[in-house]
Short mmCIF file of C-alpha atoms in Angstrom, two decimals:
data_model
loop_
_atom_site.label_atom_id
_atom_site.label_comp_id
_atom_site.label_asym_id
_atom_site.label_seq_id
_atom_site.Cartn_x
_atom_site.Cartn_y
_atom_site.Cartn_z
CA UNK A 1 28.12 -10.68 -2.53
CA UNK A 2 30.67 -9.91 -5.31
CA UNK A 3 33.31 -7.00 -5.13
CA UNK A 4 31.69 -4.91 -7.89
CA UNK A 5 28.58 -5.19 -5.99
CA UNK A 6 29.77 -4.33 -2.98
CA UNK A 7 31.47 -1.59 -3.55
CA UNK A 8 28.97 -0.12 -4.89
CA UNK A 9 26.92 -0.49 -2.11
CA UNK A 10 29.67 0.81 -0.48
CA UNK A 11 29.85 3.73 -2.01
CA UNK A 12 26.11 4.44 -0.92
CA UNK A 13 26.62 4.16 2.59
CA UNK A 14 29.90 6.22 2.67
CA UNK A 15 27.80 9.06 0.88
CA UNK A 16 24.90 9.22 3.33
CA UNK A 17 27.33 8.91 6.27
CA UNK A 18 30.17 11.14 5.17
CA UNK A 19 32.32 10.11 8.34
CA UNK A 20 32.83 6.22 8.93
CA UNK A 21 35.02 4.06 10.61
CA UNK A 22 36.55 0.22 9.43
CA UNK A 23 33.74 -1.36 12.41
CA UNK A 24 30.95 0.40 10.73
CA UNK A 25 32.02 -1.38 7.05
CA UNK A 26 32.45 -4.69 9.09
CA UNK A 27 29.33 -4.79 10.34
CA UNK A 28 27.04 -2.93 7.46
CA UNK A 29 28.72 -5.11 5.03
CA UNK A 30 29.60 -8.23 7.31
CA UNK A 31 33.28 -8.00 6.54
CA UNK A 32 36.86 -9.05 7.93
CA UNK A 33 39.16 -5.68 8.84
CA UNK A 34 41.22 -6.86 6.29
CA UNK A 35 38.64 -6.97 3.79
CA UNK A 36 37.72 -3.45 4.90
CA UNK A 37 40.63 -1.84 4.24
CA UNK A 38 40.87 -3.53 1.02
CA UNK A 39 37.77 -1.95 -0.19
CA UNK A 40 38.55 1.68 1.28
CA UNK A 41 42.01 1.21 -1.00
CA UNK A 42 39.66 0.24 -4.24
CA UNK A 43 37.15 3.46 -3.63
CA UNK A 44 40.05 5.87 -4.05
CA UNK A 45 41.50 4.16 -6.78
CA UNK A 46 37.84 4.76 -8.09
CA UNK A 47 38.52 8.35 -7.22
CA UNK A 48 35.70 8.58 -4.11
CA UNK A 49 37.37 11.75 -1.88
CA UNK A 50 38.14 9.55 1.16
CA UNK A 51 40.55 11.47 3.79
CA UNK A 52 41.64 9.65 6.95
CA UNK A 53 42.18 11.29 10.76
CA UNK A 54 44.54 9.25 13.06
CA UNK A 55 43.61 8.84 16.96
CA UNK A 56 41.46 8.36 19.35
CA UNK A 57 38.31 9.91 17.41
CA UNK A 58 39.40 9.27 14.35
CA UNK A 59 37.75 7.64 11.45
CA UNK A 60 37.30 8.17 7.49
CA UNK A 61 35.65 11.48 5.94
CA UNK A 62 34.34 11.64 2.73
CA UNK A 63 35.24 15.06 1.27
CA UNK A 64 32.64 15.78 -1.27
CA UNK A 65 29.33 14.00 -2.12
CA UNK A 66 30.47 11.76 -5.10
CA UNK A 67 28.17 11.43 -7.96
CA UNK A 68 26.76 7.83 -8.04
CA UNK A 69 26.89 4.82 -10.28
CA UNK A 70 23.72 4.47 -12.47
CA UNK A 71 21.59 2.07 -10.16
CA UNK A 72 22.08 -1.49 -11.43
CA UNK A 73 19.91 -4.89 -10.31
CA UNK A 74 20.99 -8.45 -9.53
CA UNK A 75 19.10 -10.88 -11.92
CA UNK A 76 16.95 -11.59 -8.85
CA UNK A 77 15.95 -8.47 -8.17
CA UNK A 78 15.43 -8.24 -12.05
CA UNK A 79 12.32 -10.90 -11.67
CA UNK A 80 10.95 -9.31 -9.09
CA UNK A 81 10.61 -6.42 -10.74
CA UNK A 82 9.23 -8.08 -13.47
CA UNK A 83 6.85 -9.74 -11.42
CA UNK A 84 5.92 -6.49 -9.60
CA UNK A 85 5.31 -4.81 -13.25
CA UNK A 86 2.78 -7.90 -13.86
CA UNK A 87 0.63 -6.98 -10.65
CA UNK A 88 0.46 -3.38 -12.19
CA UNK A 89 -0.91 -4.74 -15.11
CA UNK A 90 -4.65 -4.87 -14.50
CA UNK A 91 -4.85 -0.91 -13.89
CA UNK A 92 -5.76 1.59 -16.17
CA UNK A 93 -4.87 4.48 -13.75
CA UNK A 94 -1.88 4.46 -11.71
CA UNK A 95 -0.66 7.78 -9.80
CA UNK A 96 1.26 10.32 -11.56
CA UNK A 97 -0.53 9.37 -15.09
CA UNK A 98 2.35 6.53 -15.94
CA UNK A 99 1.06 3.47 -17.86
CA UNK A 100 1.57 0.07 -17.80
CA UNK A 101 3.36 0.00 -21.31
CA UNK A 102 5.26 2.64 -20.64
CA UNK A 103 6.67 1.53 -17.76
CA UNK A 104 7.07 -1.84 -18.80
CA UNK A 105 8.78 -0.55 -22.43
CA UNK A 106 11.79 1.25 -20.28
CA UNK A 107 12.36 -1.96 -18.39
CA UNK A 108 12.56 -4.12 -21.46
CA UNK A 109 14.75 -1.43 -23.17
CA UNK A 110 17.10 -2.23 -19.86
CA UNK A 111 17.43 -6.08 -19.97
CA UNK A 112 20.65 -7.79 -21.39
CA UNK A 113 19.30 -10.72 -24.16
CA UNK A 114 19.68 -13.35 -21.65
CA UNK A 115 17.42 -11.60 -18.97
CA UNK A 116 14.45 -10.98 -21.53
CA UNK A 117 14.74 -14.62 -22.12
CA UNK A 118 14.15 -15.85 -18.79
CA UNK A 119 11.55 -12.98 -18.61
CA UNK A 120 9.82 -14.51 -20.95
CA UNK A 121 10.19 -17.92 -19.35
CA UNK A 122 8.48 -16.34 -16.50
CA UNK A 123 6.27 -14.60 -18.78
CA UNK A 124 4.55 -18.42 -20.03
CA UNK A 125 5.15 -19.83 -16.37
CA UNK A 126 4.39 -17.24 -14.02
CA UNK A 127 0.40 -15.83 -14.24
CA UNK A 128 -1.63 -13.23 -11.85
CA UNK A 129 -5.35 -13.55 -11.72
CA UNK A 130 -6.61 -10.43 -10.60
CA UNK A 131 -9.62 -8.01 -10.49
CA UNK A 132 -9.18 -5.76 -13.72
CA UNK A 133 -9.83 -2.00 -12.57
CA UNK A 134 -13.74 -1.47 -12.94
CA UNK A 135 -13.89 2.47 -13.37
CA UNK A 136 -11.64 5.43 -14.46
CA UNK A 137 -10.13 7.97 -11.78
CA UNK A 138 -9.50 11.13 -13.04
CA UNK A 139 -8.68 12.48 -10.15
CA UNK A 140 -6.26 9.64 -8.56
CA UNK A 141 -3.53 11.70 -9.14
CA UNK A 142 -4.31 14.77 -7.52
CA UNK A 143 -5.23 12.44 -4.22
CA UNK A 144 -1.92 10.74 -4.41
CA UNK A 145 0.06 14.36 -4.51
CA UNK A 146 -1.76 15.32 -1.62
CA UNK A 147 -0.85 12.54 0.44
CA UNK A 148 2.69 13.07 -0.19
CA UNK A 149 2.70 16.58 0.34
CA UNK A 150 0.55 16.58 2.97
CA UNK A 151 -2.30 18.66 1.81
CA UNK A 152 -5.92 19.43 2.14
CA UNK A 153 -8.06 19.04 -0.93
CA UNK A 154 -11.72 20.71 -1.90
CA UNK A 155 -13.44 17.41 -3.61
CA UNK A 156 -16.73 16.78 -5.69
CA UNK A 157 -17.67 13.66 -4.02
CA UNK A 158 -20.92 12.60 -6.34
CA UNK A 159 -23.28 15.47 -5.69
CA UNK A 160 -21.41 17.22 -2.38
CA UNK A 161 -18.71 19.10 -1.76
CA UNK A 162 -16.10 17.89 0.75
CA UNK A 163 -13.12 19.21 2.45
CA UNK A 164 -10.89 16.19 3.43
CA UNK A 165 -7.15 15.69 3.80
CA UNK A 166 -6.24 12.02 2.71
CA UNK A 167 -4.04 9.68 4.30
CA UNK A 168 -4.26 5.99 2.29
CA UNK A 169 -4.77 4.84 -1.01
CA UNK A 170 -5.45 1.32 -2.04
CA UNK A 171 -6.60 -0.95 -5.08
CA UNK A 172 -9.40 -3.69 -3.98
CA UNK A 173 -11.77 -5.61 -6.04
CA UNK A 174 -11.03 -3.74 -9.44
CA UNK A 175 -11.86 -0.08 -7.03
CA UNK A 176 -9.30 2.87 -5.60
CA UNK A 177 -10.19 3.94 -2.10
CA UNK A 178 -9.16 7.01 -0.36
CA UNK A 179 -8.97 7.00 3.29
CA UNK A 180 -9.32 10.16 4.31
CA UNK A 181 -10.32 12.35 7.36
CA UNK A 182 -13.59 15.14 6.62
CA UNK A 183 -12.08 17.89 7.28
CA UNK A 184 -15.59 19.37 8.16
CA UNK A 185 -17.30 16.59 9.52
CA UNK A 186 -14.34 15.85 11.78
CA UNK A 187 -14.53 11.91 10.91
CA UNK A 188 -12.70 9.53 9.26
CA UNK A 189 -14.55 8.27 5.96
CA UNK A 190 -13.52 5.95 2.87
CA UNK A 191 -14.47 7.40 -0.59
CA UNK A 192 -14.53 5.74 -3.76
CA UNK A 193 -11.88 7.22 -6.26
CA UNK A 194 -13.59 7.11 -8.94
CA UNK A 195 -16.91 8.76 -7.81
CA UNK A 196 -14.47 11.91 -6.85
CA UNK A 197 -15.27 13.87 -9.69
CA UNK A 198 -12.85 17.19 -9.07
CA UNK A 199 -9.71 17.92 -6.62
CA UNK A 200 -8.05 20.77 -6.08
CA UNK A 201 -5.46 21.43 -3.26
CA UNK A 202 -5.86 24.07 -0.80
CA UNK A 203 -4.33 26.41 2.32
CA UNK A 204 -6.50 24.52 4.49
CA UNK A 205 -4.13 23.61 7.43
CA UNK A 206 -3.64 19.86 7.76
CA UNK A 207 -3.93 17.59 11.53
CA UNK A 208 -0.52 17.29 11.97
CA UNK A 209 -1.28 14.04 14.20
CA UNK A 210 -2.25 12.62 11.28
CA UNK A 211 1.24 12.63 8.92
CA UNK A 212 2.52 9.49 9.90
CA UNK A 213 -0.99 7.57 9.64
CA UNK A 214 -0.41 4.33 7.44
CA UNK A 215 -2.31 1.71 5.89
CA UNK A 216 -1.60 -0.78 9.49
CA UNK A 217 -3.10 2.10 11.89
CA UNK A 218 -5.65 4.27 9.72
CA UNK A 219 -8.65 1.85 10.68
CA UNK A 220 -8.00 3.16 13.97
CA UNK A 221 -9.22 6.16 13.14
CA UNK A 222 -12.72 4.84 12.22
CA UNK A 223 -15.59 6.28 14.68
CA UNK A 224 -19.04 5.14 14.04
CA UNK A 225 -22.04 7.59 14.54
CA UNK A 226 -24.24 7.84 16.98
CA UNK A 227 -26.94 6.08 15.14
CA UNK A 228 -24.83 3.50 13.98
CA UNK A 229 -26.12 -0.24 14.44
CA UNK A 230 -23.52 -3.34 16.13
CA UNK A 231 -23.78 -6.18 14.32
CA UNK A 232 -22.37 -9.60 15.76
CA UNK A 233 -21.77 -13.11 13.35
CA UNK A 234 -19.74 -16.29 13.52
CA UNK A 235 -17.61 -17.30 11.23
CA UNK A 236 -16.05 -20.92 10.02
CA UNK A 237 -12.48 -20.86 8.67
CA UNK A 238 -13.93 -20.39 4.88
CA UNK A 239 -15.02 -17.14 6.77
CA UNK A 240 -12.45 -16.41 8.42
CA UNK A 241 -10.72 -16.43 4.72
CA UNK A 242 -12.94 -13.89 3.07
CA UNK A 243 -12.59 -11.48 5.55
CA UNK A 244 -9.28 -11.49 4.86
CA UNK A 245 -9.31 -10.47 1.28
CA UNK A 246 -12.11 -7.88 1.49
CA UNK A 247 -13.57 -6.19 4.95
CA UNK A 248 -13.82 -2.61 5.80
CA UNK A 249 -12.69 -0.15 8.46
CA UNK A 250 -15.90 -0.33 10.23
CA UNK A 251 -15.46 -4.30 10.94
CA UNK A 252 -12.74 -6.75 12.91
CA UNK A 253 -12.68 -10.26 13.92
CA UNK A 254 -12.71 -11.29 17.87
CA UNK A 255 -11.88 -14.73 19.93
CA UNK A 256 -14.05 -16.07 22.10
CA UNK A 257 -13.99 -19.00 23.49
CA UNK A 258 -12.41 -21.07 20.60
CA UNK A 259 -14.60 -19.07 18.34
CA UNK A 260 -14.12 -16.47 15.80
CA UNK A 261 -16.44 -13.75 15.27
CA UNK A 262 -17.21 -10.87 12.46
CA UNK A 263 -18.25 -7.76 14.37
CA UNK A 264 -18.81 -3.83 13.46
CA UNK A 265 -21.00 -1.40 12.92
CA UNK A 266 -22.73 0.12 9.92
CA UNK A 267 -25.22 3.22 9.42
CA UNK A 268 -29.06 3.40 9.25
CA UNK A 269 -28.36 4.28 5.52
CA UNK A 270 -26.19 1.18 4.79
CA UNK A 271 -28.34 -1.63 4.85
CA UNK A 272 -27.96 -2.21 1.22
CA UNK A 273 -24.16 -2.42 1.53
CA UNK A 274 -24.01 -4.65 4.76
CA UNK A 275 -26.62 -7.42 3.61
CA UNK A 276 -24.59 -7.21 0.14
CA UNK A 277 -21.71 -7.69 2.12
CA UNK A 278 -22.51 -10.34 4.63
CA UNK A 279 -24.38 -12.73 1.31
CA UNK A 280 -20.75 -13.45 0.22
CA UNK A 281 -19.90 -15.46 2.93
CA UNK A 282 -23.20 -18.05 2.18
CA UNK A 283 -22.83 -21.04 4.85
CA UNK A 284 -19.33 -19.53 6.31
CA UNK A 285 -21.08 -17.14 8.44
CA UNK A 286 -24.08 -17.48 11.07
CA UNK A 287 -26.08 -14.22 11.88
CA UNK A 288 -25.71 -13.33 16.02
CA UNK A 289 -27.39 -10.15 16.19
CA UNK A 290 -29.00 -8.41 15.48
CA UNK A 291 -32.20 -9.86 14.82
CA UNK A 292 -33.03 -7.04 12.49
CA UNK A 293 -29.89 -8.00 10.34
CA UNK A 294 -31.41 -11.49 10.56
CA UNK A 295 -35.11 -10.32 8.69
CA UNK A 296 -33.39 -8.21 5.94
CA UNK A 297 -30.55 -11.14 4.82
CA UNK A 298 -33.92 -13.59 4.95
CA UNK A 299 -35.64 -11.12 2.48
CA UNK A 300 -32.70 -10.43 0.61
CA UNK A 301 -32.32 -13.96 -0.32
CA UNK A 302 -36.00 -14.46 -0.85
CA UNK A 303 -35.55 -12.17 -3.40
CA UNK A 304 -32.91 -13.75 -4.93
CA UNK A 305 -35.01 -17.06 -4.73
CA UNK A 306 -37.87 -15.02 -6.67
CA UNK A 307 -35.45 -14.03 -9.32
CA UNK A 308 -34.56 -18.08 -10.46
#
């Protein structure tokens, strides 16, 4: 790492600590005492407040917050920003109504000539096939302040009201989702963004428990019904790989006995969405129960046989 850069890293940490000692340099910044102290003698030439207490517990101070450097990015961390940016690119809504161009204008604006010309070098080299986002969500957001300030919001879901307080958002096959718990209903449920027509915040108190719920532990959450049906299928490794890239909360994979299988549950009204669901896998996936599943995937592709 060079001085510059250091230093102003440097700088950072001294800010959010406000008392430090030469150890806590060496080791944050993986530097010799010597180089320590060289540093410390730099930041007050720079003019950073730094006042230092002989003794036992002694240790630097910094005497007043220092106003910061503007942020500035290593030509690595330039590209992958870049690269981030072209991930972006395929959605019309993103939280906090900023757009693509926008967004992408200011970090052009920001590049020296010889960064925008290995930008574009990635630009012709580098390319992201992805889902383009299917619908418009007026209402994405609304959801997105409410996660962050941990709110309950009134929606118009379709046709119904709902009272839910949301936890997740995420982009998948061209779709937002909202995982969110019914504040009503007392269950967890996934809505479509886009089919949330209205959202308004409200005084409703929030479930506490449920602040530090992230996108690794919310499908622990999910609770089927009482009438929901188990279904059971084995899967090859082409499977295997399109669970992966698209499944829901209400489905995990299992081992047993050098085997891998799809199981979950899904409700009396969702037979639509499950045979819809299991047709992608074709030949990757074999049926184990129930045999009910097994009649309506037979008739499903009957009727797609009917349709040639």
């Amino acid at each position: 790492m060079k001085k510059a850069e250091r230093l102003n890293l440097m700088l950072k940490f001294i800010n959010q600590k406000k008392r430090f000692t030469l150890s806590d340099l060496m080791a944050e910044f993986h530097i010799s005492k010597r180089t320590a102290l060289r540093d410390i003698a730099s930041l007050e030439e720079m003019g950073a407040p730094i006042y230092v207490e002989y003794g036992r517990n002694g240790g630097y101070y910094l005497l007043n917050q220092m106003k910061l450097p503007p942020i500035s990015f290593s030509s690595q961390e330039v590209y992958a920003l870049y690269l981030s940016l072209q991930v972006l690119e395929g959605f019309t809504d993103l939280p906090f109504k900023v757009t693509y161009e926008s967004i992408h204008k200011k970090f052009n604006d920001a590049l020296s000539d010889q960064q925008k010309e290995k930008i574009a070098r990635i630009k012709n080299r580098v390319v992201f096939y992805q889902t383009k986002q299917v619908t418009k969500c007026p209402c994405l957001e609304m959801i997105m302040t409410a996660i962050i300030e941990h709110k309950v919001l009134k929606i118009r879901y379709r046709d119904a009201e709902r009272l839910i307080q949301p936890l997740v958002i995420y982009a998948l096959k061209g779709h937002w989702y909202c995982q969110s718990f019914d504040m009503e209903k007392r269950e967890y449920r996934v809505f479509r963004c886009d089919r949330i027509l209205h959202a308004a915040l409200t005084e409703t108190e929030p479930l506490n428990e449920l602040e530090h719920v992230t996108m690794l532990n919310s499908h622990s959450l999910w609770k089927p019904s009482e009438k929901a049906i188990s279904f059971k299928c084995l899967l090859d490794d082409g499977g295997i790989a399109i669970f992966q890239t698209e499944h829901y909360p209400s489905m995990r994979l299992v081992h047993e006995e050098n085997h891998t299988y799809l199981i979950g549950t899904f409700e009396p009204n969702e037979w639509n969405f499950i045979v819809r669901y299991l047709s992608r896998y074709g030949k990757s996936l074999k049926i184990i129960e129930p045999e009910e599943l097994k009649i309506h995937m037979k008739e499903y592709y009957m009727d797609f046989i009917r349709q040639l």
